[in-house]
Short mmCIF file of C-alpha atoms in Angstrom, two decimals:
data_model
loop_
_atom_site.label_atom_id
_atom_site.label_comp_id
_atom_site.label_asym_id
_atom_site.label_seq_id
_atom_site.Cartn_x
_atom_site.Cartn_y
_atom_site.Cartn_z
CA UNK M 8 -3.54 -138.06 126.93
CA UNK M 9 -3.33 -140.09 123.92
CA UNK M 10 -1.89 -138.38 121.21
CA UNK M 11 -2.72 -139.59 117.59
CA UNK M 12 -0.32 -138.47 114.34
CA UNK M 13 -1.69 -138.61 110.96
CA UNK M 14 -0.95 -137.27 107.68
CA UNK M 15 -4.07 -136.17 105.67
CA UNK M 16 -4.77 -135.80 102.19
CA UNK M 17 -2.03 -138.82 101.16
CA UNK M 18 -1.84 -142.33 101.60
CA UNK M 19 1.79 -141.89 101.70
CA UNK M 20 2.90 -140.69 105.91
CA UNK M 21 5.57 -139.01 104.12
CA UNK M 22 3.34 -136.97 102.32
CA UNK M 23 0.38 -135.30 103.19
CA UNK M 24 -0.12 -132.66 106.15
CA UNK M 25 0.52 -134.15 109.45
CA UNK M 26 -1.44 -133.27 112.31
CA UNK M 27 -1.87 -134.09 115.70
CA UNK M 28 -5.37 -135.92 117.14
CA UNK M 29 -6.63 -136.30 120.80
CA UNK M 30 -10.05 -138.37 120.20
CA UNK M 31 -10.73 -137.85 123.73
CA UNK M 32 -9.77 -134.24 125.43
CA UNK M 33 -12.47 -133.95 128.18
CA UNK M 34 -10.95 -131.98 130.99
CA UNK M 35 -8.25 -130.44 129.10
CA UNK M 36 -7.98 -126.74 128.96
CA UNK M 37 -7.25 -124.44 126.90
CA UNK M 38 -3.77 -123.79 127.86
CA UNK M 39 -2.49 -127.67 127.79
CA UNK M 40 -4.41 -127.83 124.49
CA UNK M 41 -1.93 -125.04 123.43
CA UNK M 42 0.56 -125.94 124.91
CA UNK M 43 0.41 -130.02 123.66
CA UNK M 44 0.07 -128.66 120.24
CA UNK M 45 3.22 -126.24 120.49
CA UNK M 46 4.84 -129.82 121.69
CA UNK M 47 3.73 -131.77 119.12
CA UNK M 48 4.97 -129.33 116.65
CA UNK M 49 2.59 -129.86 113.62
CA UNK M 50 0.64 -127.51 112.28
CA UNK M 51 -2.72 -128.10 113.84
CA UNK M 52 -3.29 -130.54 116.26
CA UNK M 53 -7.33 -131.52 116.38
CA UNK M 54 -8.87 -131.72 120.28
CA UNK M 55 -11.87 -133.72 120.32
CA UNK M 56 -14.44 -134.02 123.13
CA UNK M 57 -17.05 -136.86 122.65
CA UNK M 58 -21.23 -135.53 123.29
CA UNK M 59 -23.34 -138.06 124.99
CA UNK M 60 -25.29 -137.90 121.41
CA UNK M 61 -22.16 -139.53 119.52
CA UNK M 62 -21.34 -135.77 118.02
CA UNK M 63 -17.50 -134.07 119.16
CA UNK M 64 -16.80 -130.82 119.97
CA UNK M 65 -13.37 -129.83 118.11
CA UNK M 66 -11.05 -127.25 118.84
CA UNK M 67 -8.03 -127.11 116.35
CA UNK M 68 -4.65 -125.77 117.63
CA UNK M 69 -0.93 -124.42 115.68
CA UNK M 70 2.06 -124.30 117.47
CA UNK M 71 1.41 -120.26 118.58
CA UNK M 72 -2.51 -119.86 118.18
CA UNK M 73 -5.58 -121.91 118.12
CA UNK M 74 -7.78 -121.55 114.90
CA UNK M 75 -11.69 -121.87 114.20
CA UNK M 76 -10.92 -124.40 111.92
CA UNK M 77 -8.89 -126.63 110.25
CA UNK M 78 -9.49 -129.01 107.28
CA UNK M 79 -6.99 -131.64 107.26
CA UNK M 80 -7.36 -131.70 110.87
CA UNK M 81 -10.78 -132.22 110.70
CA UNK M 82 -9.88 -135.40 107.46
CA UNK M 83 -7.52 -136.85 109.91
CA UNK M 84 -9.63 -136.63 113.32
CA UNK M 85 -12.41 -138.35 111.24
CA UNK M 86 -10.36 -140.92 109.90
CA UNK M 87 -8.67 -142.06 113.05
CA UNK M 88 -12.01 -141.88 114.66
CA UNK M 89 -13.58 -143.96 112.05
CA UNK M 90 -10.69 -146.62 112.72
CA UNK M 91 -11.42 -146.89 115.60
CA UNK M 92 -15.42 -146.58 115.63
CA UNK M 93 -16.42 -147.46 112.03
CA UNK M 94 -17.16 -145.79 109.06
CA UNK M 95 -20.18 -143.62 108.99
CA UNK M 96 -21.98 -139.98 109.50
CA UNK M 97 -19.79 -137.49 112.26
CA UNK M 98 -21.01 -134.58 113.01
CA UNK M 99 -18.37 -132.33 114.36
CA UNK M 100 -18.83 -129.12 116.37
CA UNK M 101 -16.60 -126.82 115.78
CA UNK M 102 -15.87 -122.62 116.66
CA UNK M 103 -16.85 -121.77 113.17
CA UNK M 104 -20.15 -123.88 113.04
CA UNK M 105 -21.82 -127.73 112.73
CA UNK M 106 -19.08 -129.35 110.12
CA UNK M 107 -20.38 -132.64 108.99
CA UNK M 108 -18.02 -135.75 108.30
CA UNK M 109 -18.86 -139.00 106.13
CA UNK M 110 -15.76 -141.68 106.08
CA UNK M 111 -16.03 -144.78 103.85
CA UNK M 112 -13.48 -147.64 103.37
CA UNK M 113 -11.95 -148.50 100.48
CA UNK M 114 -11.34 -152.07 98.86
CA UNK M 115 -7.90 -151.50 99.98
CA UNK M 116 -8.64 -150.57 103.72
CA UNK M 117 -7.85 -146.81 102.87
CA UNK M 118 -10.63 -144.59 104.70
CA UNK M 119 -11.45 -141.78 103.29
CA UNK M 120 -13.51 -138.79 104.48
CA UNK M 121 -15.32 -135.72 103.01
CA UNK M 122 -16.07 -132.83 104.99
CA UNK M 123 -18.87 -130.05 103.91
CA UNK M 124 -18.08 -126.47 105.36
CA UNK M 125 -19.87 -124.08 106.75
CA UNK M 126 -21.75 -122.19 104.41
CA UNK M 127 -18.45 -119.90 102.29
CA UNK M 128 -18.30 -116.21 101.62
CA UNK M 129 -16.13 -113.92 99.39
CA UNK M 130 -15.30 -110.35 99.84
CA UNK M 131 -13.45 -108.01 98.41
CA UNK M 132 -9.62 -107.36 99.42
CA UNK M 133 -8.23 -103.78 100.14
CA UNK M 134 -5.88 -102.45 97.84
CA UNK M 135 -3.52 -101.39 100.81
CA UNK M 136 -3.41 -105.26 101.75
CA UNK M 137 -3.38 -106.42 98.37
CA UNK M 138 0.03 -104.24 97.97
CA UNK M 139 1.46 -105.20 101.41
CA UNK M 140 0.26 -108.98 100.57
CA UNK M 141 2.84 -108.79 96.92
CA UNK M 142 5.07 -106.66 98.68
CA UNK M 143 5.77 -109.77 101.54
CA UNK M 144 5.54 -112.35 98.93
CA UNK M 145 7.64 -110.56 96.37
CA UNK M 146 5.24 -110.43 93.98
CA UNK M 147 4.28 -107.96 91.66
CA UNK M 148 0.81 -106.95 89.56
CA UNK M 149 2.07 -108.86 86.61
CA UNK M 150 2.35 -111.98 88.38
CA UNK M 151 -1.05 -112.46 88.66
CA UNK M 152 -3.59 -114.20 86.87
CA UNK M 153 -6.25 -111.95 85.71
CA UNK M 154 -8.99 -114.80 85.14
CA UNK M 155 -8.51 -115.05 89.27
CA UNK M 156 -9.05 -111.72 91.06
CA UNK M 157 -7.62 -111.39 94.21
CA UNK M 158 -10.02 -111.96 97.05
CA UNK M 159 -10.57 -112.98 100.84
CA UNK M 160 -12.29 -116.50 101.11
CA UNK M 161 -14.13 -118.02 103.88
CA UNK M 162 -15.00 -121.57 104.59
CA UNK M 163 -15.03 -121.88 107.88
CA UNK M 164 -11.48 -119.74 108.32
CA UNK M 165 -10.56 -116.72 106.17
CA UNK M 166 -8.08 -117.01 103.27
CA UNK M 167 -7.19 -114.38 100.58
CA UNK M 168 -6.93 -115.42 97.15
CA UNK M 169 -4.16 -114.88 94.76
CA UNK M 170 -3.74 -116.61 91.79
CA UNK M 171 -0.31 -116.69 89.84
CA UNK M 172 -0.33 -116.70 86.53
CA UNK M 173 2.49 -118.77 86.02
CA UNK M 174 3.17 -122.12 87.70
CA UNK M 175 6.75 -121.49 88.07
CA UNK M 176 5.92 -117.99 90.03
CA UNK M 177 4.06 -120.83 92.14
CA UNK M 178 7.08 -122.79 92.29
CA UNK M 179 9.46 -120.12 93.52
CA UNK M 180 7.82 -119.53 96.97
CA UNK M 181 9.98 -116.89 98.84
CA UNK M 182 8.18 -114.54 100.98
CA UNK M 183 9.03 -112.05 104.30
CA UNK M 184 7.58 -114.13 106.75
CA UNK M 185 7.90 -111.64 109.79
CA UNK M 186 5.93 -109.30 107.29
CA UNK M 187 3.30 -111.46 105.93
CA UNK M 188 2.77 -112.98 109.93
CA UNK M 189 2.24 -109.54 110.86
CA UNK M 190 -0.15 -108.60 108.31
CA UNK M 191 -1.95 -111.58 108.30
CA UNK M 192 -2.50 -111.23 112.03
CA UNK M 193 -3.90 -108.16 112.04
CA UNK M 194 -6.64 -108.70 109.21
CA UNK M 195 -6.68 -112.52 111.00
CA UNK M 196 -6.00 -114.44 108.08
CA UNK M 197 -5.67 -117.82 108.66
CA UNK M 198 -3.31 -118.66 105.63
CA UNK M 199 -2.80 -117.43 102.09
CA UNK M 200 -4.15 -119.45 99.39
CA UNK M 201 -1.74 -119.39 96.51
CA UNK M 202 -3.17 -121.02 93.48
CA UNK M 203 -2.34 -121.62 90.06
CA UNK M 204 -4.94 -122.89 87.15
CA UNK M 205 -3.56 -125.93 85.22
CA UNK M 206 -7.25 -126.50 83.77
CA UNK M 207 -10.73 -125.30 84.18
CA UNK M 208 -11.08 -128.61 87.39
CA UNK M 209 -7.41 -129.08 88.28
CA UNK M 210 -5.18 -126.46 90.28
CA UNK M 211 -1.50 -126.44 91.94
CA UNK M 212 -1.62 -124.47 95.56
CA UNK M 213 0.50 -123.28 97.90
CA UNK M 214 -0.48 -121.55 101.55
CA UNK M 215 1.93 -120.38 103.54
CA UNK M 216 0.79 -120.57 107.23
CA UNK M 217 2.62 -117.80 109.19
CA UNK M 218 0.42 -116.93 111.97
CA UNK M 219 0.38 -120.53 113.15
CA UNK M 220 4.42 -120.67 113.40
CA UNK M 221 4.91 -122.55 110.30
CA UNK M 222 5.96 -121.37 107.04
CA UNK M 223 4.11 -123.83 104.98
CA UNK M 224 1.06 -126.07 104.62
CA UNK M 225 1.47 -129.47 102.61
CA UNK M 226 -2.48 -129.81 102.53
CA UNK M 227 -5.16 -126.76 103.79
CA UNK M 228 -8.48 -128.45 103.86
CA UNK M 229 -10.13 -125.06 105.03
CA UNK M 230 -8.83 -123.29 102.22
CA UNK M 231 -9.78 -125.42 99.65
CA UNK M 232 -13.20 -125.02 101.31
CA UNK M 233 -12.83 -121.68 100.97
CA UNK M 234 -11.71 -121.25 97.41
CA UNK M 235 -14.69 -123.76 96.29
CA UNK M 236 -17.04 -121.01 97.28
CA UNK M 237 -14.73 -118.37 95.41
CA UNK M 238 -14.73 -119.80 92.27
CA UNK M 239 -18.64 -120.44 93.04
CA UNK M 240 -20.12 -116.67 94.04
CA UNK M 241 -17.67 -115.60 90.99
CA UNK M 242 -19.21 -117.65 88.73
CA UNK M 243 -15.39 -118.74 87.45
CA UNK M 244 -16.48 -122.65 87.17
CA UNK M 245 -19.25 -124.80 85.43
CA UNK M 246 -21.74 -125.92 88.42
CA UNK M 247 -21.92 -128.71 89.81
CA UNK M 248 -18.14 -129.10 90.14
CA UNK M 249 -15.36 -131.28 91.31
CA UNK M 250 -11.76 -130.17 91.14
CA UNK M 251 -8.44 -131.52 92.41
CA UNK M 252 -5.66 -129.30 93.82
CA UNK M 253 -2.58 -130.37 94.22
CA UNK M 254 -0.56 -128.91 97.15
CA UNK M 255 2.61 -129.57 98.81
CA UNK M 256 4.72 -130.79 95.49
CA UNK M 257 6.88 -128.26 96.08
CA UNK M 258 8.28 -128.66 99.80
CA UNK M 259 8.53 -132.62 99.28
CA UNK M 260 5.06 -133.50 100.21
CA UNK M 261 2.46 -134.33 97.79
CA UNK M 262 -1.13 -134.40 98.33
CA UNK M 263 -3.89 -134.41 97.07
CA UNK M 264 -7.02 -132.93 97.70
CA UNK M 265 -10.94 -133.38 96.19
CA UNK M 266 -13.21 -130.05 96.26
CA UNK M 267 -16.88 -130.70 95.36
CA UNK M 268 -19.07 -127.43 94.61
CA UNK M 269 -22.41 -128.34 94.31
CA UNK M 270 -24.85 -125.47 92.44
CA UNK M 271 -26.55 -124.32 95.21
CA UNK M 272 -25.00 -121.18 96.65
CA UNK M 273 -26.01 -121.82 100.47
CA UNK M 274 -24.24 -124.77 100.78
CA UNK M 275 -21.28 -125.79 102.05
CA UNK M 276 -18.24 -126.92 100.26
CA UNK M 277 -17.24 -130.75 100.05
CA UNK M 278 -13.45 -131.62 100.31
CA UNK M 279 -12.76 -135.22 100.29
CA UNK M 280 -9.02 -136.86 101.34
CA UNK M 281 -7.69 -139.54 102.83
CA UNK M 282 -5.46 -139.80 106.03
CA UNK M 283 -3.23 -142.65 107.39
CA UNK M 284 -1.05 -142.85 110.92
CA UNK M 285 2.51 -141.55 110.65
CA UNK M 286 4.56 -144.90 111.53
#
């Protein structure tokens, strides 16, 4: 098995989210899937099985559970691919649905890739959760930003909402992770989309990860999906849009990640980063 590292969503392997790629997993099963990933340690590793047709079949895997799906997983599987293959159209099939993949090289050599999501939803959280949710984070009513209601997003993965209304509340991430893991799992969140709005296009985010045996995510491609389509059904941002969230300042990882909403509510949500190999 050859086992790929990347980081996605930087150009820096010190930043970004790492994650694990197999380009080729035919005849692995599930259990050595989970168990390579648990190995590897990030928090997804990508498992890709090549269709006669040129398309993969994609199964995305933490360190304790495997996932439907996984953004910068799905940026860094593309871009090692692409190295490998050239730059072009990938269509990836994955648990949660057909995710398509275009990768393009910069002037520099830097591939990037954009991913469109399955087609997002938004639903309302329950105020039980809601309280549990503060109550593992620490948080309180007053923390939140009221422009931002608190909801559960889906882009190919669900993802509830919250919005702080301060950056440094954002900053000062220190949350009961045996609680949150436990709630989390039983409502099967996938991670927790913290977000703070520095302007009407440009956010900070934070998601802790929990369920998947990791406390943090640098980058979360699949909730940035997800939160496109929030701020789309609520009618919270001019349409079309393109924003850029920042994510993973905070733990020492920078990165950077493009979200492109286009007007047209069935459609899926573009996010757009780069990946390298981690040296």
């Amino acid at each position: 098995m050859d086992i790929l590292r990347y980081v996605a969503f930087s150009t820096d392997p010190h930043g970004g989210n790492p994650a694990g790629v197999v380009l080729d997993a035919a005849g692995l099963d599930e259990a050595t899937m989970a168990a390579t990933a648990a190995e590897v340690g990030y928090s997804e590793t990508a498992f890709a099985v090549p269709r006669p047709d040129g398309t993969l079949d994609v199964r995305y895997f933490s360190p304790l559970a495997e996932v439907p799906f996984c953004g910068h997983a799905t940026i860094a599987t593309a871009v090692a691919h692409a190295q490998r293959h050239g730059v072009g159209d990938l269509l990836l099939h994955t648990q949660a649905g057909p995710v398509p993949v275009t990768t393009s090289k910069r002037p520099d050599g830097t591939v990037v890739a954009t991913l469109v999501s399955v087609a997002p939803r938004t639903v309302e959280i329950d105020e039980a959760d809601l309280a549990a949710l503060l109550a593992a984070l620490r948080w309180d009513a007053a923390d939140l930003d009221p422009a931002l209601p608190p909801r559960v997003a889906y882009g190919g993965a669900w993802h509830p909402v919250i919005a702080a209304a301060e950056r440094s509340r954002l900053a000062d991430l220190d949350y009961d992770m045996t609680a949150l893991g436990d709630l989390m799992a039983r409502r099967d969140w996938t991670t927790i989309a913290l977000v703070h709005r520095a302007s009407d296009t440009v956010f900070h985010a934070r998601d802790p990860f929990p369920p998947g045996g990791v406390v943090e995510d640098p980058a979360t491609g699949a909730a940035a999906a997800a939160f496109g389509g929030y701020l789309r059904e609520l009618r919270l941002v001019g349409l079309p849009a393109v924003l850029t969230i920042h994510q993973g300042a905070d733990m020492g990882r920078p990165s950077l990640l493009t979200v492109g909403i286009p007007a047209d509510l069935s459609s899926g949500i573009e996010v757009t980063g780069t990946a390298v190999p981690i040296d």
